[in-house]
């Protein structure tokens, strides 16, 4: 019924009520013997007369309100939110690490996003639906598409900040996919704007897409100090010692001071007080630490007595701690192919530490395909006049005078033969030539090499490459264009240093130096990179920092690691056949590897919004007003309200509370 | 038929009539009306007065003056003192009692309970007075009524009293001051004046005070209906129009529990003020609650109040 149709009813009813009200107000007469006493009593309450009149007026108004409510119920009112087309809203909540940053009111950015999402949910009409998607390193549907406000609200409360960047690209793609076929699709992104490039690009795609996409940017405090790098390494020449490097950056807008505390296996091994201007990063190295301590943790701690003008605000805590493990000291297998006449080379190799395992092979055995060549990490060919094998092994190779006999298996082609070459130029900054002085080396003869793209001429003789480094996939090849026996190089200090540099260079290219990775939902990781032997390993058991353990199959020596928490992970190789629980054993087949998972870089800790210049048209604006009633016809609620008022009025009147 | 039986039979004639049973009347005969002062009477009776006359009890001497009866000269004193002194004797006379009944409309509310109660009290007092050879007169007063029964003497006149109380019209506004002033003016001889009323009149005490000024010995008997005095138990609530039964002002009142509390307190204050005023002027005051059985009031309350001996 329309308003015009209801108006006569309302007016008539109001007139009737007023009439009845006046009838009701005719007072009952009570005959008393001495009215003067009543006058005396009521004179004392004369000041309350106005209030009594107001109560009478209030009683009349209550009746009129009840009438109007009944008339309104007859009209079957429906709020605008019910009359419009049903909408399907995908709420994408950014739960990246930066969302745990504080806001001005003391809460977190995620709290503010939750509140806004709650307002959006509360504004849903009876036919509207919403889906809530949480975007962290992993994207998850917190609540499926539903119109149940209670379920949606409960789902919002379960969202917690993650430890890494939000994968907005996947989240927005999922959101668009969920609402694409529904009526009134809309995507609402709740973020703090501290996004990486991928997130910014995803937002650009979403706001320009077919599905309407709007942004809500929650503000917050931007002061933050973060550990942006943290690693531990063994000294190249003292592998029982460890050096730790930490980088701290001030990502805020005010000068700050902080204390960097590095712990090894729970014991503090060093503290540094750092003062940083906005945007500045400082690196601190702690040296000569015992390699027996395998785990290092760096903390940022608040300075108790800061200088005036320096902030001590650390910001969110996720980037105030970092983890590192000492790379494992894996043995290096070196096979020397020699006919036994170069004692200087053998002496230089024997000076290596215990982790270098030497194996001697004759040229004949090498040509016959000795197993030591296939298993070695590094193969040194010093065969003098003997012939090289038909093909160089799949290993790092140091070969002397490879083109002495033709044809040569050396992939670095010979350019020309030289008599009495002089070593005139060398790459002093290259690690292979560190501390190596080749000046005035006398050489009887040699060959120069023809360089190919990617080759590095470590040493030249009058411009011609005579020592060349070539990268062959996962392996390196160092070719020396002369025989040490035909030079006085073995008599010089540079020779053992050169041999040591070459082995160290090859060793550092070997797996085992990947001791820290970045947070990520799922990434492929080579077991060899962790220093784990892959032979016979079909599964690994991964122990996460939160105590959870799960098994991962190993394929081609690689696993997919899901590292969502920073901290130390343990990779426990297992034997058996992947996918066949009964086909193998769970016996550990190799040493347990440790892996540190950290935030990487400063992008996650930068709390500044990158959406300051975004088009205002894509911003969602103020929060919508809540829908008056979630579901059900409104006229029933109005009638119930009217009935409640009538009951209250009746009860109060008959108890003489009101008149 | 004995007079007492006849009186009891007559008294049961109607609902509005005064009601006495035989045992009650027998008890009344044993009571004496006591007056705190001695008044001059017209005929001999059993009450002492200060009138010097033919009594037997010596009272005093005074100087002889010419014309005095020489029979009262105290010759013994003349022999001793050579002064001619006259012997004075106290003379026994009757007590003039005037019973004033308020018959205004305020006494007739709630089924005329108060008026019936007042008539019973008046009849009882009259019977006691007549039984003791006192002269008893009655007056019924209101703003529109003033009827008087002249003083009668002798127990046989009680029927006149009953007839007077039964036939007198009731109604009109309460006007105790005017009515009592007329009573005082018509009484040639002061005496005990009992006023039976609810005293719902702001000038009630002025009437009593006027009697006292005319050398009467007023006694105030305030008849109270407990329901009217404290209406909290009546369930009266809400908006009412309070109308005075005597045609006075009306007032809109929202009756609440607090209002009723205030009214009960105001009524008690009003009665207390009347009692306090009476006692400060030496006027007997008795509060007669109609819930109290009539014979209890007459036999016990009056004795406690010092009216009956």
Short mmCIF file of C-alpha atoms in Angstrom, two decimals, chain A residues 15-216:
data_model
loop_
_atom_site.label_atom_id
_atom_site.label_comp_id
_atom_site.label_asym_id
_atom_site.label_seq_id
_atom_site.Cartn_x
_atom_site.Cartn_y
_atom_site.Cartn_z
CA UNK A 15 -8.36 11.12 15.46
CA UNK A 16 -10.00 8.06 16.97
CA UNK A 17 -7.16 7.57 19.41
CA UNK A 18 -7.26 11.21 20.39
CA UNK A 19 -10.97 10.93 21.02
CA UNK A 20 -10.58 7.78 23.02
CA UNK A 21 -7.73 9.35 24.86
CA UNK A 22 -9.84 12.31 25.83
CA UNK A 23 -12.61 9.96 26.97
CA UNK A 24 -10.15 8.06 28.98
CA UNK A 25 -8.99 11.28 30.58
CA UNK A 26 -12.43 12.05 32.11
CA UNK A 27 -11.62 11.65 35.69
CA UNK A 28 -13.43 9.45 38.10
CA UNK A 29 -15.15 11.42 40.83
CA UNK A 30 -14.34 10.56 44.41
CA UNK A 31 -16.46 12.17 47.13
CA UNK A 32 -14.45 12.98 50.22
CA UNK A 33 -15.59 14.52 53.47
CA UNK A 34 -12.84 17.10 53.68
CA UNK A 35 -11.41 18.21 50.34
CA UNK A 36 -9.27 20.84 52.01
CA UNK A 37 -6.87 18.16 53.13
CA UNK A 38 -6.54 16.86 49.57
CA UNK A 39 -5.87 20.37 48.40
CA UNK A 40 -3.19 20.70 50.99
CA UNK A 41 -1.60 17.47 49.83
CA UNK A 42 -1.78 18.19 46.14
CA UNK A 43 -0.55 21.74 46.60
CA UNK A 44 2.79 20.32 47.67
CA UNK A 45 3.11 18.45 44.39
CA UNK A 46 2.03 21.38 42.26
CA UNK A 47 5.52 21.66 40.88
CA UNK A 48 5.09 18.25 39.30
CA UNK A 49 2.00 19.31 37.44
CA UNK A 50 3.93 20.08 34.28
CA UNK A 51 5.53 16.66 34.42
CA UNK A 52 2.10 15.06 34.84
CA UNK A 53 0.88 16.89 31.80
CA UNK A 54 3.92 15.77 29.91
CA UNK A 55 3.24 12.21 30.95
CA UNK A 56 -0.28 12.47 29.64
CA UNK A 57 1.07 13.88 26.42
CA UNK A 58 3.63 11.12 26.30
CA UNK A 59 0.94 8.52 26.75
CA UNK A 60 -1.00 10.00 23.85
CA UNK A 61 2.12 10.11 21.75
CA UNK A 62 2.78 6.45 22.49
CA UNK A 63 -0.63 5.58 21.14
CA UNK A 64 -0.02 7.67 18.05
CA UNK A 65 3.35 5.99 17.55
CA UNK A 66 1.75 2.57 17.79
CA UNK A 67 -0.82 3.62 15.20
CA UNK A 68 1.87 4.91 12.86
CA UNK A 69 3.84 1.70 13.28
CA UNK A 70 0.81 -0.35 12.35
CA UNK A 71 0.21 1.85 9.33
CA UNK A 72 3.85 1.46 8.37
CA UNK A 73 3.54 -2.30 8.69
CA UNK A 74 0.50 -2.24 6.44
CA UNK A 75 2.62 -0.52 3.82
CA UNK A 76 5.11 -3.41 3.87
CA UNK A 77 8.16 -1.12 3.80
CA UNK A 78 11.37 -2.32 2.31
CA UNK A 79 14.69 -0.48 2.58
CA UNK A 80 16.54 0.46 -0.54
CA UNK A 81 19.13 -2.19 0.12
CA UNK A 82 16.40 -4.80 -0.38
CA UNK A 83 14.93 -3.27 -3.48
CA UNK A 84 18.10 -3.08 -5.50
CA UNK A 85 19.51 -5.97 -7.44
CA UNK A 86 21.33 -8.55 -5.33
CA UNK A 87 25.06 -8.00 -5.21
CA UNK A 88 27.87 -10.47 -4.84
CA UNK A 89 30.82 -9.01 -3.03
CA UNK A 90 34.28 -10.51 -2.90
CA UNK A 91 36.18 -9.03 0.02
CA UNK A 92 39.91 -9.49 -0.40
CA UNK A 93 41.70 -8.83 2.87
CA UNK A 94 45.42 -8.16 2.57
CA UNK A 95 47.00 -10.09 5.42
CA UNK A 96 50.59 -9.47 4.47
CA UNK A 97 53.15 -8.88 7.15
CA UNK A 98 52.82 -5.13 6.88
CA UNK A 99 49.19 -5.42 7.96
CA UNK A 100 50.44 -6.25 11.43
CA UNK A 101 51.82 -2.72 11.61
CA UNK A 102 50.26 -0.38 14.14
CA UNK A 103 47.64 2.26 13.50
CA UNK A 104 47.29 5.58 15.20
CA UNK A 105 44.64 4.26 17.58
CA UNK A 106 46.84 1.46 18.87
CA UNK A 107 45.38 -1.42 16.88
CA UNK A 108 46.81 -3.05 13.82
CA UNK A 109 46.10 -2.34 10.20
CA UNK A 110 44.49 -5.73 9.93
CA UNK A 111 42.14 -4.79 12.76
CA UNK A 112 41.08 -1.71 10.82
CA UNK A 113 40.58 -3.80 7.70
CA UNK A 114 38.49 -6.27 9.69
CA UNK A 115 36.30 -3.47 10.98
CA UNK A 116 35.71 -2.15 7.49
CA UNK A 117 35.00 -5.64 6.19
CA UNK A 118 32.57 -6.11 9.04
CA UNK A 119 30.76 -2.95 8.01
CA UNK A 120 30.53 -4.20 4.45
CA UNK A 121 29.12 -7.50 5.65
CA UNK A 122 26.63 -5.74 7.89
CA UNK A 123 25.38 -3.74 4.93
CA UNK A 124 24.48 -6.81 2.92
CA UNK A 125 20.86 -7.11 2.00
CA UNK A 126 18.85 -10.31 2.32
CA UNK A 127 19.64 -11.38 -1.24
CA UNK A 128 23.26 -10.22 -1.22
CA UNK A 129 26.18 -12.57 -0.84
CA UNK A 130 29.80 -12.15 0.02
CA UNK A 131 32.94 -14.21 -0.11
CA UNK A 132 35.98 -13.41 2.00
CA UNK A 133 39.43 -14.10 0.64
CA UNK A 134 42.56 -13.69 2.71
CA UNK A 135 45.65 -12.76 0.71
CA UNK A 136 48.91 -13.73 2.33
CA UNK A 137 51.80 -15.65 0.84
CA UNK A 138 49.08 -18.16 0.25
CA UNK A 139 45.62 -17.25 -0.85
CA UNK A 140 42.73 -18.79 0.99
CA UNK A 141 38.96 -18.51 1.00
CA UNK A 142 38.13 -17.73 4.58
CA UNK A 143 34.40 -17.87 4.04
CA UNK A 144 32.71 -19.23 0.92
CA UNK A 145 30.06 -17.25 -0.91
CA UNK A 146 27.25 -16.81 1.55
CA UNK A 147 24.63 -14.38 2.76
CA UNK A 148 24.98 -15.49 6.35
CA UNK A 149 26.23 -12.40 8.10
CA UNK A 150 27.10 -14.29 11.27
CA UNK A 151 29.24 -16.81 9.40
CA UNK A 152 30.96 -14.08 7.43
CA UNK A 153 31.66 -12.10 10.56
CA UNK A 154 33.04 -15.14 12.31
CA UNK A 155 35.27 -15.86 9.36
CA UNK A 156 36.67 -12.33 9.43
CA UNK A 157 37.78 -12.82 12.99
CA UNK A 158 39.94 -15.77 12.00
CA UNK A 159 42.17 -13.80 9.65
CA UNK A 160 45.66 -13.34 11.06
CA UNK A 161 48.60 -11.49 9.54
CA UNK A 162 51.12 -13.62 7.70
CA UNK A 163 54.89 -13.22 7.68
CA UNK A 164 55.41 -12.30 4.08
CA UNK A 165 54.05 -10.41 1.14
CA UNK A 166 50.50 -10.86 -0.05
CA UNK A 167 49.97 -12.71 -3.27
CA UNK A 168 47.41 -10.23 -4.51
CA UNK A 169 47.60 -11.45 -8.07
CA UNK A 170 46.23 -14.85 -7.16
CA UNK A 171 43.80 -13.44 -4.62
CA UNK A 172 42.27 -10.97 -7.06
CA UNK A 173 42.11 -13.56 -9.80
CA UNK A 174 40.29 -15.87 -7.45
CA UNK A 175 37.95 -13.09 -6.32
CA UNK A 176 37.07 -12.15 -9.89
CA UNK A 177 36.50 -15.75 -10.76
CA UNK A 178 34.17 -16.29 -7.78
CA UNK A 179 31.92 -13.32 -8.48
CA UNK A 180 32.18 -13.17 -12.23
CA UNK A 181 29.03 -15.15 -12.97
CA UNK A 182 27.00 -13.85 -10.04
CA UNK A 183 24.60 -10.93 -10.09
CA UNK A 184 26.03 -7.55 -9.16
CA UNK A 185 29.63 -8.67 -8.90
CA UNK A 186 32.01 -6.45 -7.00
CA UNK A 187 35.49 -6.87 -5.60
CA UNK A 188 36.60 -4.91 -2.57
CA UNK A 189 40.28 -4.95 -1.67
CA UNK A 190 41.23 -4.02 1.88
CA UNK A 191 44.92 -3.24 2.03
CA UNK A 192 47.39 -0.87 3.58
CA UNK A 193 48.98 -0.13 0.24
CA UNK A 194 52.41 -1.46 1.29
CA UNK A 195 52.57 -3.71 -1.72
CA UNK A 196 55.27 -5.13 -3.89
CA UNK A 197 55.38 -4.63 -7.62
CA UNK A 198 53.37 -7.77 -8.22
CA UNK A 199 50.63 -6.55 -5.94
CA UNK A 200 50.54 -3.13 -7.60
CA UNK A 201 50.28 -4.72 -11.00
CA UNK A 202 47.51 -7.00 -9.81
CA UNK A 203 45.59 -4.05 -8.46
CA UNK A 204 45.96 -2.20 -11.73
CA UNK A 205 44.59 -5.20 -13.58
CA UNK A 206 41.71 -5.60 -11.16
CA UNK A 207 40.61 -1.97 -11.13
CA UNK A 208 40.70 -1.89 -14.89
CA UNK A 209 38.93 -5.21 -15.34
CA UNK A 210 35.37 -6.09 -16.18
CA UNK A 211 34.37 -6.73 -12.58
CA UNK A 212 34.06 -3.53 -10.56
CA UNK A 213 36.98 -3.43 -8.19
CA UNK A 214 37.37 -0.90 -5.41
CA UNK A 215 40.05 -0.27 -2.83
CA UNK A 216 39.97 0.55 0.83
#
